[in-house]
PDB file of C-alpha atoms in Angstrom:
ATOM      1  CA  MET A   1    -112.435 -61.791  27.935  1.00 55.00           C
ATOM      2  CA  VAL A   2    -114.355 -64.321  25.808  1.00 64.00           C
ATOM      3  CA  LEU A   3    -114.679 -66.452  28.916  1.00 63.00           C
ATOM      4  CA  ALA A   4    -116.742 -63.718  30.525  1.00 64.00           C
ATOM      5  CA  GLY A   5    -119.646 -64.854  28.359  1.00 66.00           C
ATOM      6  CA  TYR A   6    -119.462 -68.365  29.771  1.00 66.00           C
ATOM      7  CA  ASP A   7    -118.323 -67.833  33.388  1.00 68.00           C
ATOM      8  CA  PRO A   8    -118.879 -64.145  34.246  1.00 72.00           C
ATOM      9  CA  TYR A   9    -118.656 -64.655  38.004  1.00 73.00           C
ATOM     10  CA  ILE A  10    -115.345 -66.428  37.891  1.00 77.00           C
ATOM     11  CA  VAL A  11    -113.836 -64.128  35.271  1.00 77.00           C
ATOM     12  CA  ASN A  12    -114.797 -61.023  37.248  1.00 77.00           C
ATOM     13  CA  ASN A  13    -113.098 -62.391  40.377  1.00 77.00           C
ATOM     14  CA  ILE A  14    -109.942 -63.434  38.520  1.00 82.00           C
ATOM     15  CA  ALA A  15    -109.558 -60.523  36.087  1.00 79.00           C
ATOM     16  CA  GLY A  16    -110.175 -57.826  38.648  1.00 75.00           C
ATOM     17  CA  PRO A  17    -110.447 -54.122  37.921  1.00 77.00           C
ATOM     18  CA  LEU A  18    -107.323 -54.104  35.715  1.00 77.00           C
ATOM     19  CA  LEU A  19    -109.269 -55.901  32.989  1.00 72.00           C
ATOM     20  CA  GLY A  20    -112.612 -54.285  33.605  1.00 73.00           C
ATOM     21  CA  GLY A  21    -114.018 -56.855  36.029  1.00 69.00           C
ATOM     22  CA  LYS A  22    -115.968 -56.068  39.196  1.00 71.00           C
ATOM     23  CA  PRO A  23    -114.798 -58.715  41.619  1.00 65.00           C
ATOM     24  CA  SER A  24    -116.869 -59.624  44.639  1.00 66.00           C
ATOM     25  CA  LEU A  25    -113.703 -60.746  46.403  1.00 64.00           C
ATOM     26  CA  GLY A  26    -110.604 -58.587  46.584  1.00 71.00           C
ATOM     27  CA  PHE A  27    -108.014 -61.266  47.265  1.00 76.00           C
ATOM     28  CA  VAL A  28    -108.254 -63.413  44.107  1.00 82.00           C
ATOM     29  CA  TYR A  29    -107.051 -61.115  41.360  1.00 84.00           C
ATOM     30  CA  PRO A  30    -103.864 -59.959  43.135  1.00 88.00           C
ATOM     31  CA  LEU A  31    -102.939 -63.657  43.538  1.00 89.00           C
ATOM     32  CA  PHE A  32    -103.579 -64.246  39.834  1.00 89.00           C
ATOM     33  CA  TYR A  33    -101.382 -61.322  38.765  1.00 90.00           C
ATOM     34  CA  THR A  34     -98.683 -62.363  41.237  1.00 93.00           C
ATOM     35  CA  ALA A  35     -98.739 -65.896  39.756  1.00 94.00           C
ATOM     36  CA  ILE A  36     -98.405 -64.472  36.257  1.00 94.00           C
ATOM     37  CA  VAL A  37     -95.332 -62.481  37.326  1.00 96.00           C
ATOM     38  CA  LEU A  38     -93.915 -65.659  38.925  1.00 96.00           C
ATOM     39  CA  VAL A  39     -94.519 -67.582  35.684  1.00 96.00           C
ATOM     40  CA  VAL A  40     -92.484 -64.980  33.804  1.00 97.00           C
ATOM     41  CA  ALA A  41     -89.749 -65.210  36.420  1.00 97.00           C
ATOM     42  CA  LEU A  42     -89.802 -69.041  36.210  1.00 95.00           C
ATOM     43  CA  THR A  43     -89.508 -68.815  32.421  1.00 95.00           C
ATOM     44  CA  ILE A  44     -86.436 -66.621  32.740  1.00 96.00           C
ATOM     45  CA  VAL A  45     -84.870 -68.830  35.433  1.00 95.00           C
ATOM     46  CA  GLY A  46     -85.660 -71.939  33.373  1.00 92.00           C
ATOM     47  CA  ALA A  47     -84.115 -70.457  30.239  1.00 93.00           C
ATOM     48  CA  ILE A  48     -80.934 -69.502  32.125  1.00 94.00           C
ATOM     49  CA  ALA A  49     -80.794 -72.958  33.763  1.00 89.00           C
ATOM     50  CA  LEU A  50     -81.239 -74.653  30.366  1.00 88.00           C
ATOM     51  CA  TYR A  51     -78.486 -72.529  28.887  1.00 91.00           C
ATOM     52  CA  ASN A  52     -76.171 -73.357  31.789  1.00 90.00           C
ATOM     53  CA  ALA A  53     -76.972 -77.058  31.460  1.00 85.00           C
ATOM     54  CA  MET A  54     -76.181 -76.912  27.755  1.00 87.00           C
ATOM     55  CA  MET A  55     -72.817 -75.309  28.648  1.00 89.00           C
ATOM     56  CA  GLY A  56     -72.035 -78.254  30.902  1.00 86.00           C
ATOM     57  CA  PHE A  57     -72.794 -77.252  34.490  1.00 86.00           C
ATOM     58  CA  VAL A  58     -75.785 -77.047  36.795  1.00 83.00           C
ATOM     59  CA  ASN A  59     -76.240 -73.901  38.809  1.00 87.00           C
ATOM     60  CA  ARG A  60     -77.575 -75.171  42.169  1.00 87.00           C
ATOM     61  CA  PRO A  61     -79.175 -71.880  43.386  1.00 90.00           C
ATOM     62  CA  LEU A  62     -80.903 -71.513  40.031  1.00 91.00           C
ATOM     63  CA  ALA A  63     -82.351 -75.028  40.247  1.00 88.00           C
ATOM     64  CA  ILE A  64     -83.562 -74.405  43.802  1.00 90.00           C
ATOM     65  CA  THR A  65     -85.113 -71.120  42.706  1.00 92.00           C
ATOM     66  CA  ALA A  66     -86.940 -72.864  39.873  1.00 92.00           C
ATOM     67  CA  GLY A  67     -88.308 -75.443  42.298  1.00 90.00           C
ATOM     68  CA  ILE A  68     -89.483 -72.837  44.775  1.00 93.00           C
ATOM     69  CA  LEU A  69     -91.116 -70.769  41.976  1.00 95.00           C
ATOM     70  CA  SER A  70     -92.870 -73.841  40.681  1.00 94.00           C
ATOM     71  CA  GLU A  71     -94.321 -74.610  44.105  1.00 92.00           C
ATOM     72  CA  LEU A  72     -95.450 -71.005  44.613  1.00 94.00           C
ATOM     73  CA  ILE A  73     -97.142 -70.861  41.249  1.00 95.00           C
ATOM     74  CA  LEU A  74     -98.930 -74.141  41.871  1.00 93.00           C
ATOM     75  CA  VAL A  75    -100.222 -73.020  45.262  1.00 92.00           C
ATOM     76  CA  LEU A  76    -101.229 -69.515  44.104  1.00 92.00           C
ATOM     77  CA  MET A  77    -103.117 -70.788  41.065  1.00 92.00           C
ATOM     78  CA  GLU A  78    -104.951 -73.344  43.187  1.00 90.00           C
ATOM     79  CA  PHE A  79    -106.066 -70.519  45.440  1.00 87.00           C
ATOM     80  CA  VAL A  80    -107.152 -68.509  42.400  1.00 86.00           C
ATOM     81  CA  ASN A  81    -109.015 -71.448  40.920  1.00 83.00           C
ATOM     82  CA  ASP A  82    -110.882 -72.216  44.094  1.00 81.00           C
ATOM     83  CA  GLY A  83    -111.137 -68.676  45.483  1.00 79.00           C
ATOM     84  CA  SER A  84    -112.801 -67.337  42.352  1.00 79.00           C
ATOM     85  CA  ARG A  85    -115.729 -69.712  42.954  1.00 74.00           C
ATOM     86  CA  TYR A  86    -115.884 -69.198  46.701  1.00 70.00           C
ATOM     87  CA  PRO A  87    -118.672 -66.571  46.965  1.00 63.00           C
ATOM     88  CA  TYR A  88    -120.970 -68.683  44.790  1.00 62.00           C
ATOM     89  CA  LEU A  89    -120.714 -71.912  46.714  1.00 59.00           C
ATOM     90  CA  PHE A  90    -123.288 -71.003  49.349  1.00 57.00           C
ATOM     91  CA  LEU A  91    -127.017 -70.699  48.936  1.00 53.00           C
ATOM     92  CA  SER A  92    -128.803 -67.837  50.563  1.00 53.00           C
ATOM     93  CA  GLY A  93    -132.489 -68.615  50.203  1.00 55.00           C
ATOM     94  CA  ASN A  94    -134.189 -67.220  47.111  1.00 59.00           C
ATOM     95  CA  ALA A  95    -131.460 -64.624  46.602  1.00 60.00           C
ATOM     96  CA  SER A  96    -128.826 -67.174  45.551  1.00 59.00           C
ATOM     97  CA  ILE A  97    -127.444 -67.643  42.059  1.00 63.00           C
ATOM     98  CA  PRO A  98    -129.206 -70.346  40.086  1.00 63.00           C
ATOM     99  CA  VAL A  99    -127.166 -73.522  39.642  1.00 61.00           C
ATOM    100  CA  ASN A 100    -127.416 -73.400  35.868  1.00 64.00           C
ATOM    101  CA  GLU A 101    -125.499 -70.115  35.889  1.00 64.00           C
ATOM    102  CA  LEU A 102    -122.632 -71.620  37.833  1.00 61.00           C
ATOM    103  CA  LEU A 103    -122.181 -74.644  35.609  1.00 64.00           C
ATOM    104  CA  ASN A 104    -119.835 -74.327  32.671  1.00 65.00           C
ATOM    105  CA  GLU A 105    -121.714 -76.194  29.980  1.00 66.00           C
ATOM    106  CA  THR A 106    -118.882 -75.753  27.467  1.00 68.00           C
ATOM    107  CA  ILE A 107    -116.690 -78.141  29.445  1.00 70.00           C
ATOM    108  CA  PRO A 108    -118.676 -81.229  30.486  1.00 74.00           C
ATOM    109  CA  LEU A 109    -116.386 -83.160  32.810  1.00 76.00           C
ATOM    110  CA  PRO A 110    -117.132 -86.703  33.947  1.00 82.00           C
ATOM    111  CA  LEU A 111    -116.361 -87.531  37.553  1.00 84.00           C
ATOM    112  CA  VAL A 112    -113.495 -89.796  36.475  1.00 90.00           C
ATOM    113  CA  ALA A 113    -111.775 -86.845  34.775  1.00 86.00           C
ATOM    114  CA  ILE A 114    -112.117 -84.711  37.881  1.00 85.00           C
ATOM    115  CA  TYR A 115    -110.624 -87.442  40.087  1.00 90.00           C
ATOM    116  CA  THR A 116    -107.801 -87.911  37.573  1.00 93.00           C
ATOM    117  CA  MET A 117    -107.006 -84.187  37.619  1.00 91.00           C
ATOM    118  CA  ILE A 118    -107.004 -84.022  41.390  1.00 92.00           C
ATOM    119  CA  ALA A 119    -104.832 -87.136  41.662  1.00 94.00           C
ATOM    120  CA  SER A 120    -102.329 -85.869  39.079  1.00 95.00           C
ATOM    121  CA  THR A 121    -102.109 -82.478  40.865  1.00 93.00           C
ATOM    122  CA  LEU A 122    -101.418 -84.237  44.161  1.00 94.00           C
ATOM    123  CA  ILE A 123     -98.915 -86.630  42.618  1.00 96.00           C
ATOM    124  CA  PHE A 124     -96.963 -83.857  40.888  1.00 93.00           C
ATOM    125  CA  THR A 125     -97.002 -81.725  44.017  1.00 92.00           C
ATOM    126  CA  VAL A 126     -95.535 -84.634  45.955  1.00 93.00           C
ATOM    127  CA  ILE A 127     -92.899 -85.251  43.251  1.00 92.00           C
ATOM    128  CA  PHE A 128     -91.883 -81.591  43.106  1.00 88.00           C
ATOM    129  CA  SER A 129     -91.706 -81.446  46.890  1.00 88.00           C
ATOM    130  CA  ILE A 130     -89.510 -84.568  47.050  1.00 86.00           C
ATOM    131  CA  VAL A 131     -87.164 -83.170  44.383  1.00 82.00           C
ATOM    132  CA  LEU A 132     -86.959 -79.856  46.238  1.00 80.00           C
ATOM    133  CA  TYR A 133     -86.284 -81.688  49.540  1.00 81.00           C
ATOM    134  CA  TYR A 134     -83.467 -83.758  48.046  1.00 76.00           C
ATOM    135  CA  GLY A 135     -82.022 -80.709  46.340  1.00 73.00           C
ATOM    136  CA  LEU A 136     -82.051 -78.592  49.485  1.00 74.00           C
ATOM    137  CA  PHE A 137     -81.317 -81.045  52.282  1.00 73.00           C
ATOM    138  CA  ARG A 138     -79.776 -84.160  50.770  1.00 68.00           C
ATOM    139  CA  ARG A 139     -77.518 -82.202  48.395  1.00 66.00           C
ATOM    140  CA  TYR A 140     -78.182 -84.434  45.403  1.00 60.00           C
ATOM    141  CA  LEU A 141     -77.758 -81.554  43.034  1.00 59.00           C
ATOM    142  CA  PRO A 142     -74.249 -81.540  41.632  1.00 60.00           C
ATOM    143  CA  GLU A 143     -71.894 -78.986  43.103  1.00 61.00           C
ATOM    144  CA  THR A 144     -70.366 -76.445  40.752  1.00 60.00           C
ATOM    145  CA  GLY A 145     -66.869 -75.140  40.832  1.00 55.00           C
ATOM    146  CA  GLU A 146     -67.910 -71.545  41.379  1.00 54.00           C
TER     147      GLU A 146
END
C-alpha cells in the first residue's frame, strides 16, 4: 500500500475494498484478483510442465493450458492497467482532478521508453499467439504416448 501515497487514484481502483480501497469503478479490482489467481495457476502448470520436460516428455494439454493462461493474464492485466486510470482521463470543467495529481513523478518515462514498452508488448503478444496457433492447429507440439 506504499503506492497509495504516490498514485492513490490508481491504487484505490486496483486494490478494491479487500485492501481498504474505495474504487470509483467496480470492474477493475475483480479483474486484478482474477489475474493474480491465474498467475498462481500458471505457476503451478509451469512447474508441472517443467518437471514433465525434465522427465523426458511434453504434456501437450499442459502446454496449451500454459499458453492460454499466459494470454488471459496478459489481457486481464492490460485491462487493469488501463481501466484503473479510466475515470481520470476526462476533464469536467473546474471539478476535474489537477494534472499534477495524475502524474507519477517517481517514474519519469521518456517517450522512447513508452513506445518501446508498447512495441514489446505487441511483439510478445504476437509471438505467444503464433506459438499457441501452431500448438493447437498445426500440431507442432510433440505427441506423447499416453
